[in-house]
mmCIF file of C-alpha atoms in Angstrom:
data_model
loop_
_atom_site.group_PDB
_atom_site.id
_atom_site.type_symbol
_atom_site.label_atom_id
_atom_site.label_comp_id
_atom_site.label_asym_id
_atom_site.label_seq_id
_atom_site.Cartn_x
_atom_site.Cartn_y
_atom_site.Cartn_z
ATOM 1 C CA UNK A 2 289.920 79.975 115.851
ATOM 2 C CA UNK A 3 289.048 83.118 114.238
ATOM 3 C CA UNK A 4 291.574 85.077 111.845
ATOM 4 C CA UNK A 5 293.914 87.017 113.343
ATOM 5 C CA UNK A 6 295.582 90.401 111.636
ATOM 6 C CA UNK A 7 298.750 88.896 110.438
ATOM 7 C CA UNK A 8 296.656 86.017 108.489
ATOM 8 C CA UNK A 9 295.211 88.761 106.871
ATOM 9 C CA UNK A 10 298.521 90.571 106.146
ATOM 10 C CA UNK A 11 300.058 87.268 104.968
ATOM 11 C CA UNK A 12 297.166 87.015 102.258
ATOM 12 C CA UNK A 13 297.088 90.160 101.186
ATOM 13 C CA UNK A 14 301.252 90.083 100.854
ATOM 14 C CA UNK A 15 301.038 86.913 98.776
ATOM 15 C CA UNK A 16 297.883 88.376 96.902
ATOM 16 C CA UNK A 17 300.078 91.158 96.053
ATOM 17 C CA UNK A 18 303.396 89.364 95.213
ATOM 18 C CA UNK A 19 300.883 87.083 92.756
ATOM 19 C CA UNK A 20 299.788 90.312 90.778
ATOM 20 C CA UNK A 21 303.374 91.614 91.037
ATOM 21 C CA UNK A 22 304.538 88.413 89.473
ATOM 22 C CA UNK A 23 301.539 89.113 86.931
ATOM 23 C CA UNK A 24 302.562 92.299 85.695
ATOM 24 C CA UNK A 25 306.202 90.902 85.104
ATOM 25 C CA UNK A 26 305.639 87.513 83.198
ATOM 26 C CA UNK A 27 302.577 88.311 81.370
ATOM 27 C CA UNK A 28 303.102 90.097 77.691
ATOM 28 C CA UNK A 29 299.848 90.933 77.319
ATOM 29 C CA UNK A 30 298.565 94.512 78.114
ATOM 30 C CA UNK A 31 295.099 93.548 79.594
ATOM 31 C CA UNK A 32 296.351 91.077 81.814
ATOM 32 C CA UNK A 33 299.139 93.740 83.012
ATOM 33 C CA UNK A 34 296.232 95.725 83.779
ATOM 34 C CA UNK A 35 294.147 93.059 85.249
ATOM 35 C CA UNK A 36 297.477 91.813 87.845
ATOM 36 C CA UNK A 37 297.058 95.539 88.675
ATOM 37 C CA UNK A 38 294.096 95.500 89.862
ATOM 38 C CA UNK A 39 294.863 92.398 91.562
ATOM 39 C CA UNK A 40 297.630 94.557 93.657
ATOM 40 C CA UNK A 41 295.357 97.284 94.365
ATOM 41 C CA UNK A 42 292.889 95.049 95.879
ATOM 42 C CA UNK A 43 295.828 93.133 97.690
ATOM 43 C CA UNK A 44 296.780 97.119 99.301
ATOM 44 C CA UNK A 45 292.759 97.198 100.232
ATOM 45 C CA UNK A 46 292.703 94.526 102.060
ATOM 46 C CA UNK A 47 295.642 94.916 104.255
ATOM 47 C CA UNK A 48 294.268 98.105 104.813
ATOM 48 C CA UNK A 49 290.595 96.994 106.134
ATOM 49 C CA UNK A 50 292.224 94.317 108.358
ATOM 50 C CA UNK A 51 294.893 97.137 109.762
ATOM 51 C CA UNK A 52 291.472 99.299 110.527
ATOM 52 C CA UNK A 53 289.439 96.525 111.567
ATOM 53 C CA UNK A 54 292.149 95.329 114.293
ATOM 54 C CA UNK A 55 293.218 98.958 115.421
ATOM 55 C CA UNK A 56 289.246 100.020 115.903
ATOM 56 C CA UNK A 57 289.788 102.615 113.111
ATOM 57 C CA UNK A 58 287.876 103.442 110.521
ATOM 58 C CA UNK A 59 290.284 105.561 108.613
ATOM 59 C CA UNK A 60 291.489 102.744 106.898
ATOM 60 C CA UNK A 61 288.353 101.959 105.232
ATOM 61 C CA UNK A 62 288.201 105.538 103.966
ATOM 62 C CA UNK A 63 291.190 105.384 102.400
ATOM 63 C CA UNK A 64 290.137 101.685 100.771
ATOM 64 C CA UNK A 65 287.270 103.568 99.612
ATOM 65 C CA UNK A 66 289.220 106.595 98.217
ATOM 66 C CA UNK A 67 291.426 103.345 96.532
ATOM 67 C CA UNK A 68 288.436 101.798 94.600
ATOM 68 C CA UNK A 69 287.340 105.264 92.940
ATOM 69 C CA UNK A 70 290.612 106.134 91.644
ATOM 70 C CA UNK A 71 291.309 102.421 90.666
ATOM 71 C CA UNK A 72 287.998 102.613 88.767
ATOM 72 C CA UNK A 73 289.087 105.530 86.814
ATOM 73 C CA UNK A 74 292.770 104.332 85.972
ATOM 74 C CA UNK A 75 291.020 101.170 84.361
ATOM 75 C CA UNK A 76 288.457 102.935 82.253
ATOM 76 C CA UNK A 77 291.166 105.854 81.310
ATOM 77 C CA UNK A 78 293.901 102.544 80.760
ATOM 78 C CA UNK A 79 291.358 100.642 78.690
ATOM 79 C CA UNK A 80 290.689 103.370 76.242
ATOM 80 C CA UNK A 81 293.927 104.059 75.890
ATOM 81 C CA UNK A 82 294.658 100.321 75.361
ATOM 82 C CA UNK A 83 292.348 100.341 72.205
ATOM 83 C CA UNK A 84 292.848 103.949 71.020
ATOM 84 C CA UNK A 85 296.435 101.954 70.717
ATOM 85 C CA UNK A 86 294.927 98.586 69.359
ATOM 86 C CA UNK A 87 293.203 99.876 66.724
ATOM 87 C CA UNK A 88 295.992 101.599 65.703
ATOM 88 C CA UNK A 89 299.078 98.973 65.997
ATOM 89 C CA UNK A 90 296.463 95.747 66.245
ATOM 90 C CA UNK A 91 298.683 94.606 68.628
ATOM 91 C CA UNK A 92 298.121 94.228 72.938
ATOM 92 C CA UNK A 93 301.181 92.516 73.114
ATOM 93 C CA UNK A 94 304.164 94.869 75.352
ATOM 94 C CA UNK A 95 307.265 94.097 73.169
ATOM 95 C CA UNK A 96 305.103 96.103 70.015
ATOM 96 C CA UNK A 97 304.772 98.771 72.388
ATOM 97 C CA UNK A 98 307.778 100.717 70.808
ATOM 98 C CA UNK A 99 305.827 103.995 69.606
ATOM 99 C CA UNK A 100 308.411 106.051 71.463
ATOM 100 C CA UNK A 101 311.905 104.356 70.378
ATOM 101 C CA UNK A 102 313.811 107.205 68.561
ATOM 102 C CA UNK B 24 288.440 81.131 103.261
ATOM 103 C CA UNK B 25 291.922 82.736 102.951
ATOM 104 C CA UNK B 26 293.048 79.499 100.719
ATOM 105 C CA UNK B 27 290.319 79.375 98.375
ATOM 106 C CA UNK B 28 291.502 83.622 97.906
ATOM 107 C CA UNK B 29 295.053 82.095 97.177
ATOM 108 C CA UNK B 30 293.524 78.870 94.900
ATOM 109 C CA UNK B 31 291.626 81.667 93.074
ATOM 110 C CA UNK B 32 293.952 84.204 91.998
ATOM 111 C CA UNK B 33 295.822 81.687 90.012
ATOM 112 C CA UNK B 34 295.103 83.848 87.229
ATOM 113 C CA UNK B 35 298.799 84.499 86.142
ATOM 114 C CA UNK B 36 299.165 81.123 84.759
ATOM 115 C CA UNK B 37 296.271 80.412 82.495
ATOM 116 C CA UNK B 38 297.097 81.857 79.063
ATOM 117 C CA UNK B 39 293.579 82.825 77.634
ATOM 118 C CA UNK B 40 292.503 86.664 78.511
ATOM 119 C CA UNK B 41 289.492 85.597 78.816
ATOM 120 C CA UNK B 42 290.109 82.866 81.377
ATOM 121 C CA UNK B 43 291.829 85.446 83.733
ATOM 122 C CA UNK B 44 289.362 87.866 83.647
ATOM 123 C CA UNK B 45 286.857 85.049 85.157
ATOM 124 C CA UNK B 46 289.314 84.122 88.105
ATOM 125 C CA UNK B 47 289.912 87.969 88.572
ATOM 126 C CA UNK B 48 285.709 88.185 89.198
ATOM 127 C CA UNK B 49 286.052 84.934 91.490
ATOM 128 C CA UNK B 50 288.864 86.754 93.402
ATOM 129 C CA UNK B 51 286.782 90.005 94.037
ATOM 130 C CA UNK B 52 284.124 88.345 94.865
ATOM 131 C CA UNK B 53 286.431 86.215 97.467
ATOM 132 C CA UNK B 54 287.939 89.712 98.447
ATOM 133 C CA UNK B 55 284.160 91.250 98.986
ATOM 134 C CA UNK B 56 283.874 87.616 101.138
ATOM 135 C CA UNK B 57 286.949 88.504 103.511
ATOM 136 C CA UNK B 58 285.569 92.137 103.688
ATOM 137 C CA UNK B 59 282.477 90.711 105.649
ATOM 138 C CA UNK B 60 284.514 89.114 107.417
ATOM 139 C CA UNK B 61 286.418 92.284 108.430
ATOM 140 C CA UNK B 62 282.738 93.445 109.666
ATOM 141 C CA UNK B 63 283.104 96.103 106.340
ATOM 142 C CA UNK B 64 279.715 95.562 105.388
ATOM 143 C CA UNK B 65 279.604 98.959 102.986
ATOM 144 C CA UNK B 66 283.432 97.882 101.579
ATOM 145 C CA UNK B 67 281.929 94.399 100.602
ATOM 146 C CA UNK B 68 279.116 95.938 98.675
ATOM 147 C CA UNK B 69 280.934 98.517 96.888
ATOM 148 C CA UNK B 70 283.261 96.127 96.134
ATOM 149 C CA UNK B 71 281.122 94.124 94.309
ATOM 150 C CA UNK B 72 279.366 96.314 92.241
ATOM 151 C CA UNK B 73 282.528 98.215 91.161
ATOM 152 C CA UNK B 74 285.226 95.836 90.647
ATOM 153 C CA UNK B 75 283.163 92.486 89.959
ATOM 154 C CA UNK B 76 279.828 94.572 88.035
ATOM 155 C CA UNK B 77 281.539 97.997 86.325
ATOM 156 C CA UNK B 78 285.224 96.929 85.702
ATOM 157 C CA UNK B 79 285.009 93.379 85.151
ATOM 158 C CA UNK B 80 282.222 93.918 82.579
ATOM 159 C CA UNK B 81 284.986 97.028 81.031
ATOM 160 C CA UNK B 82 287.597 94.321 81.259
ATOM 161 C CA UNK B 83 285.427 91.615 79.092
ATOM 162 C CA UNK B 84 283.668 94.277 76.613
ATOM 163 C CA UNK B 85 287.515 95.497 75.908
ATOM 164 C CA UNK B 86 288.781 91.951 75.547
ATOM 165 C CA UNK B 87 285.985 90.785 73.206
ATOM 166 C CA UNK B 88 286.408 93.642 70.951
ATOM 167 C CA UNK B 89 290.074 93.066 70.212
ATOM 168 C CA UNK B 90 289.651 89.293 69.889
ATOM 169 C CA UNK B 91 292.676 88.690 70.942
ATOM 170 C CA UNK B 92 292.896 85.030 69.615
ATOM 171 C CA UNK B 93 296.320 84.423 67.589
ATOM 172 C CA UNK B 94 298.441 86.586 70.827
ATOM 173 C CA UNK B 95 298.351 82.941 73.002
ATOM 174 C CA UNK B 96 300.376 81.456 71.047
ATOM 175 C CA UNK B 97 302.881 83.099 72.192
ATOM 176 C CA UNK B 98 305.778 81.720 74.306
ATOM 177 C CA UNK B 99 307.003 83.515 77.522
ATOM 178 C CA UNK B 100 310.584 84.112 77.463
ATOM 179 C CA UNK B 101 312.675 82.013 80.400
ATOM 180 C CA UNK B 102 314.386 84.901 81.794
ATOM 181 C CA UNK B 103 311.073 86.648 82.131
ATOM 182 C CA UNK B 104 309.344 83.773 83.980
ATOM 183 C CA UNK B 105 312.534 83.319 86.387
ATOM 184 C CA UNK B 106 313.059 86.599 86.841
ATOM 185 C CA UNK B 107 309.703 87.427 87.831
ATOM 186 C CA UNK B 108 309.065 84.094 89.444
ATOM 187 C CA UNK B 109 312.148 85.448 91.688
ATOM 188 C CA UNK B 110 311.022 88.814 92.441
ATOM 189 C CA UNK B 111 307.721 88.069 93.437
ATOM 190 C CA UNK B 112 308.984 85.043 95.860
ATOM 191 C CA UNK B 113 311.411 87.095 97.292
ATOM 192 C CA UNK B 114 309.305 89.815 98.235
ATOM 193 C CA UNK B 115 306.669 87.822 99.574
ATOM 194 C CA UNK B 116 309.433 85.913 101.728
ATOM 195 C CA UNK B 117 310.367 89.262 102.886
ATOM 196 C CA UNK B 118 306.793 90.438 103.346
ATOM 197 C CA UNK B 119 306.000 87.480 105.441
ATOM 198 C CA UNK B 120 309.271 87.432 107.635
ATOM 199 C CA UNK B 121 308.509 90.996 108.212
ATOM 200 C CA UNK B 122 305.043 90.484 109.181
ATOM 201 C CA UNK B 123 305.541 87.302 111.713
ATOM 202 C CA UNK B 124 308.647 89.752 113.375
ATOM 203 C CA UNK B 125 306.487 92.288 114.918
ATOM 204 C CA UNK B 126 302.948 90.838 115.166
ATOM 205 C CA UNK B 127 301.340 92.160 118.389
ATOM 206 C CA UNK B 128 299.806 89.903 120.723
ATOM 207 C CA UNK B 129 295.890 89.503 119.741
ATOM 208 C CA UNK B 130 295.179 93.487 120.168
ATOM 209 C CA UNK B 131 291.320 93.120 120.279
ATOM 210 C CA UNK B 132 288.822 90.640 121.143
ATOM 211 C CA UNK B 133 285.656 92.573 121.070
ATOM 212 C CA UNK B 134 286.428 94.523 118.281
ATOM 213 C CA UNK B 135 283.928 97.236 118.122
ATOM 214 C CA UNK B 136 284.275 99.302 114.553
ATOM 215 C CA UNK B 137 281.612 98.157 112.197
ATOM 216 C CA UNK B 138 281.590 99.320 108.978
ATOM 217 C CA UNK B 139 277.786 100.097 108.234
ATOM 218 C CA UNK B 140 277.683 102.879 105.785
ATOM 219 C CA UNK B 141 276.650 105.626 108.171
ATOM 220 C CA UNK B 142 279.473 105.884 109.841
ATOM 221 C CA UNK B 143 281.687 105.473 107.084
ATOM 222 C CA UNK B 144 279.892 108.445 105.562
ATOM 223 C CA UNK B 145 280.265 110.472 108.945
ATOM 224 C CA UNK B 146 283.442 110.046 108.674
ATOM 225 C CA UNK B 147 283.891 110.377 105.067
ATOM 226 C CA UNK B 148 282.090 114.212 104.908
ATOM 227 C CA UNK B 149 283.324 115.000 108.932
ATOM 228 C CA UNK B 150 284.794 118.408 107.816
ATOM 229 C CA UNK B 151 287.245 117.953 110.752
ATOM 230 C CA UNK B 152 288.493 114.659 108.683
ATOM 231 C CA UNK B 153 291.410 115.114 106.183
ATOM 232 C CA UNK B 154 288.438 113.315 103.800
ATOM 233 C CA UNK B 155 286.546 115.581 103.023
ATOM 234 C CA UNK B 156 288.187 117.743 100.530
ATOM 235 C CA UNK B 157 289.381 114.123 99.086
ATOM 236 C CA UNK B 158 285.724 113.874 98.002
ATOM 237 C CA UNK B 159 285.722 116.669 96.052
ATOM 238 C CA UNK B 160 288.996 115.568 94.228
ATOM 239 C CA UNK B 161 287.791 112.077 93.555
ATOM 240 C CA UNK B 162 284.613 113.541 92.177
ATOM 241 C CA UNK B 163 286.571 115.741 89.806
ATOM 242 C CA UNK B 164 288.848 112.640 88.772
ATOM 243 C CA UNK B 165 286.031 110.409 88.049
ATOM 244 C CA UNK B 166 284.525 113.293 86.063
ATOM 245 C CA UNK B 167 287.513 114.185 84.373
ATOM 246 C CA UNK B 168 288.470 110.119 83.878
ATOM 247 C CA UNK B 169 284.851 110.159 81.809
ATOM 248 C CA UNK B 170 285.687 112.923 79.707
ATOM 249 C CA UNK B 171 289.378 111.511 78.984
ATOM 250 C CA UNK B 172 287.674 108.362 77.903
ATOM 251 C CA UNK B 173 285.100 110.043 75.855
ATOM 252 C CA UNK B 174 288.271 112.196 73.949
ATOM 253 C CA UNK B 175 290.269 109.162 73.728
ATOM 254 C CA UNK B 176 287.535 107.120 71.950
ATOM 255 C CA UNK B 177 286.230 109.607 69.269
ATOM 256 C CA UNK B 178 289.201 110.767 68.355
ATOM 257 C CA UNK B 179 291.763 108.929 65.697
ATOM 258 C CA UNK B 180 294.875 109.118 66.555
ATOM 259 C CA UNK B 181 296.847 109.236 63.130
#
């Protein structure tokens, strides 16, 4: 029995709901990031299977278009992440409160 | 295949940073895995050397610098865990229900798009594709990502 499209759907929804669950429990900054990534990945590979199974190859165009600009957001994220740890020493969210008035 | 992807990205629930960023590699590598299966040969690769070499390696360089030891001590709050323990199963519920209701009966079974990189690349710089001007935008994000970073790291913020 080979895979068919929904299997693939089904795994990328639960990989998804996983980092969504990620980015809401977790307090720590780097491992928000990190379930992000986990999401964008998830979005890739619905994406491949949807091109795969409808002979397409737009889809992997798009995936990737996906990895560049997910490469980017984590190197522009990090740096911000430590411009902000060296100056709070914190990487927790709930110390995040630069902006409270 | 597809279990050991779910087994893997387990990640939410160890506490160490450190730990997570391992399973994260072991889940892009598992990813890169199910790409050859999707015959996206040129996917798989760049997936490997991106997420698992370049961003993994960002993710552990930035998590050994902060030394992040005394932060996993810390206790999640219950409301947190149920409410995002409820979120996530409801949406994958609703994912899933969504998915079974309108799956198509077995569209292919010779399945003829391979994803060498030539064609990928034909179709990424086809100037009668809507990709090719997103080339030149992803060039000038990457380039303007690297200069963000170098700003953001020299200067100190006071």
């Amino acid at each position: 029995m080979t895979p068919q499209l929904e299997h693939y759907l089904v795994a990328s929804a639960v990989l998804f709901c996983l980092g969504l669950l990620g980015v809401i429990v977790r307090r720590n900054l780097l491992v928000i990031f990190m379930s992000l990534e986990l999401m964008l990945n998830a979005a890739n590979l619905a994406l491949v299977a949807c091109s795969r199974f409808n002979q397409n190859l737009q889809g992997q165009g798009l995936v990737f278009f996906i990895i560049t600009v997910a490469a980017a957001e984590v190197a522009v994220g990090l740096a911000i992440l430590v411009a902000w740890f060296r100056q709070k020493n914190s990487a927790q969210v709930e110390d995040l409160t630069g902006l409270k008035l | 295949m597809i279990a050991s992807g779910f087994l893997v990205v387990a990640n939410p629930f160890s506490r160490n940073p450190v730990a997570s960023a391992l399973f994260l590699v072991l889940a892009m590598i598992s990813m890169a895995g199910l790409f050859v299966l999707l015959h996206a040969y040129f996917l798989a690769a760049v997936q490997i050397l991106v997420y698992a070499g370049a961003v993994m390696v960002l993710f552990l360089f930035v998590i050994m610098l902060l030394d992040l030891k005394e932060e996993e001590k810390r206790r999640y709050k219950l409301y947190s865990i149920i409410t995002g323990a409820a979120g996530a199963g409801g949406l994958v519920v609703i994912l899933v229900k969504t998915i079974m209701l309108d799956r198509t009966p077995a569209p292919v079974q010779a399945a003829t798009v391979e994803g060498p990189a030539s064609s990928l690349g034909r179709l990424l710089f086809d100037p009668n594709q809507p990709f090719l001007a997103g080339m030149e935008a992803v060039s000038v994000i990457l380039l303007a990502a690297m200069v963000g970073v170098v700003w953001l790291s020299k200067k100190d913020f006071k």
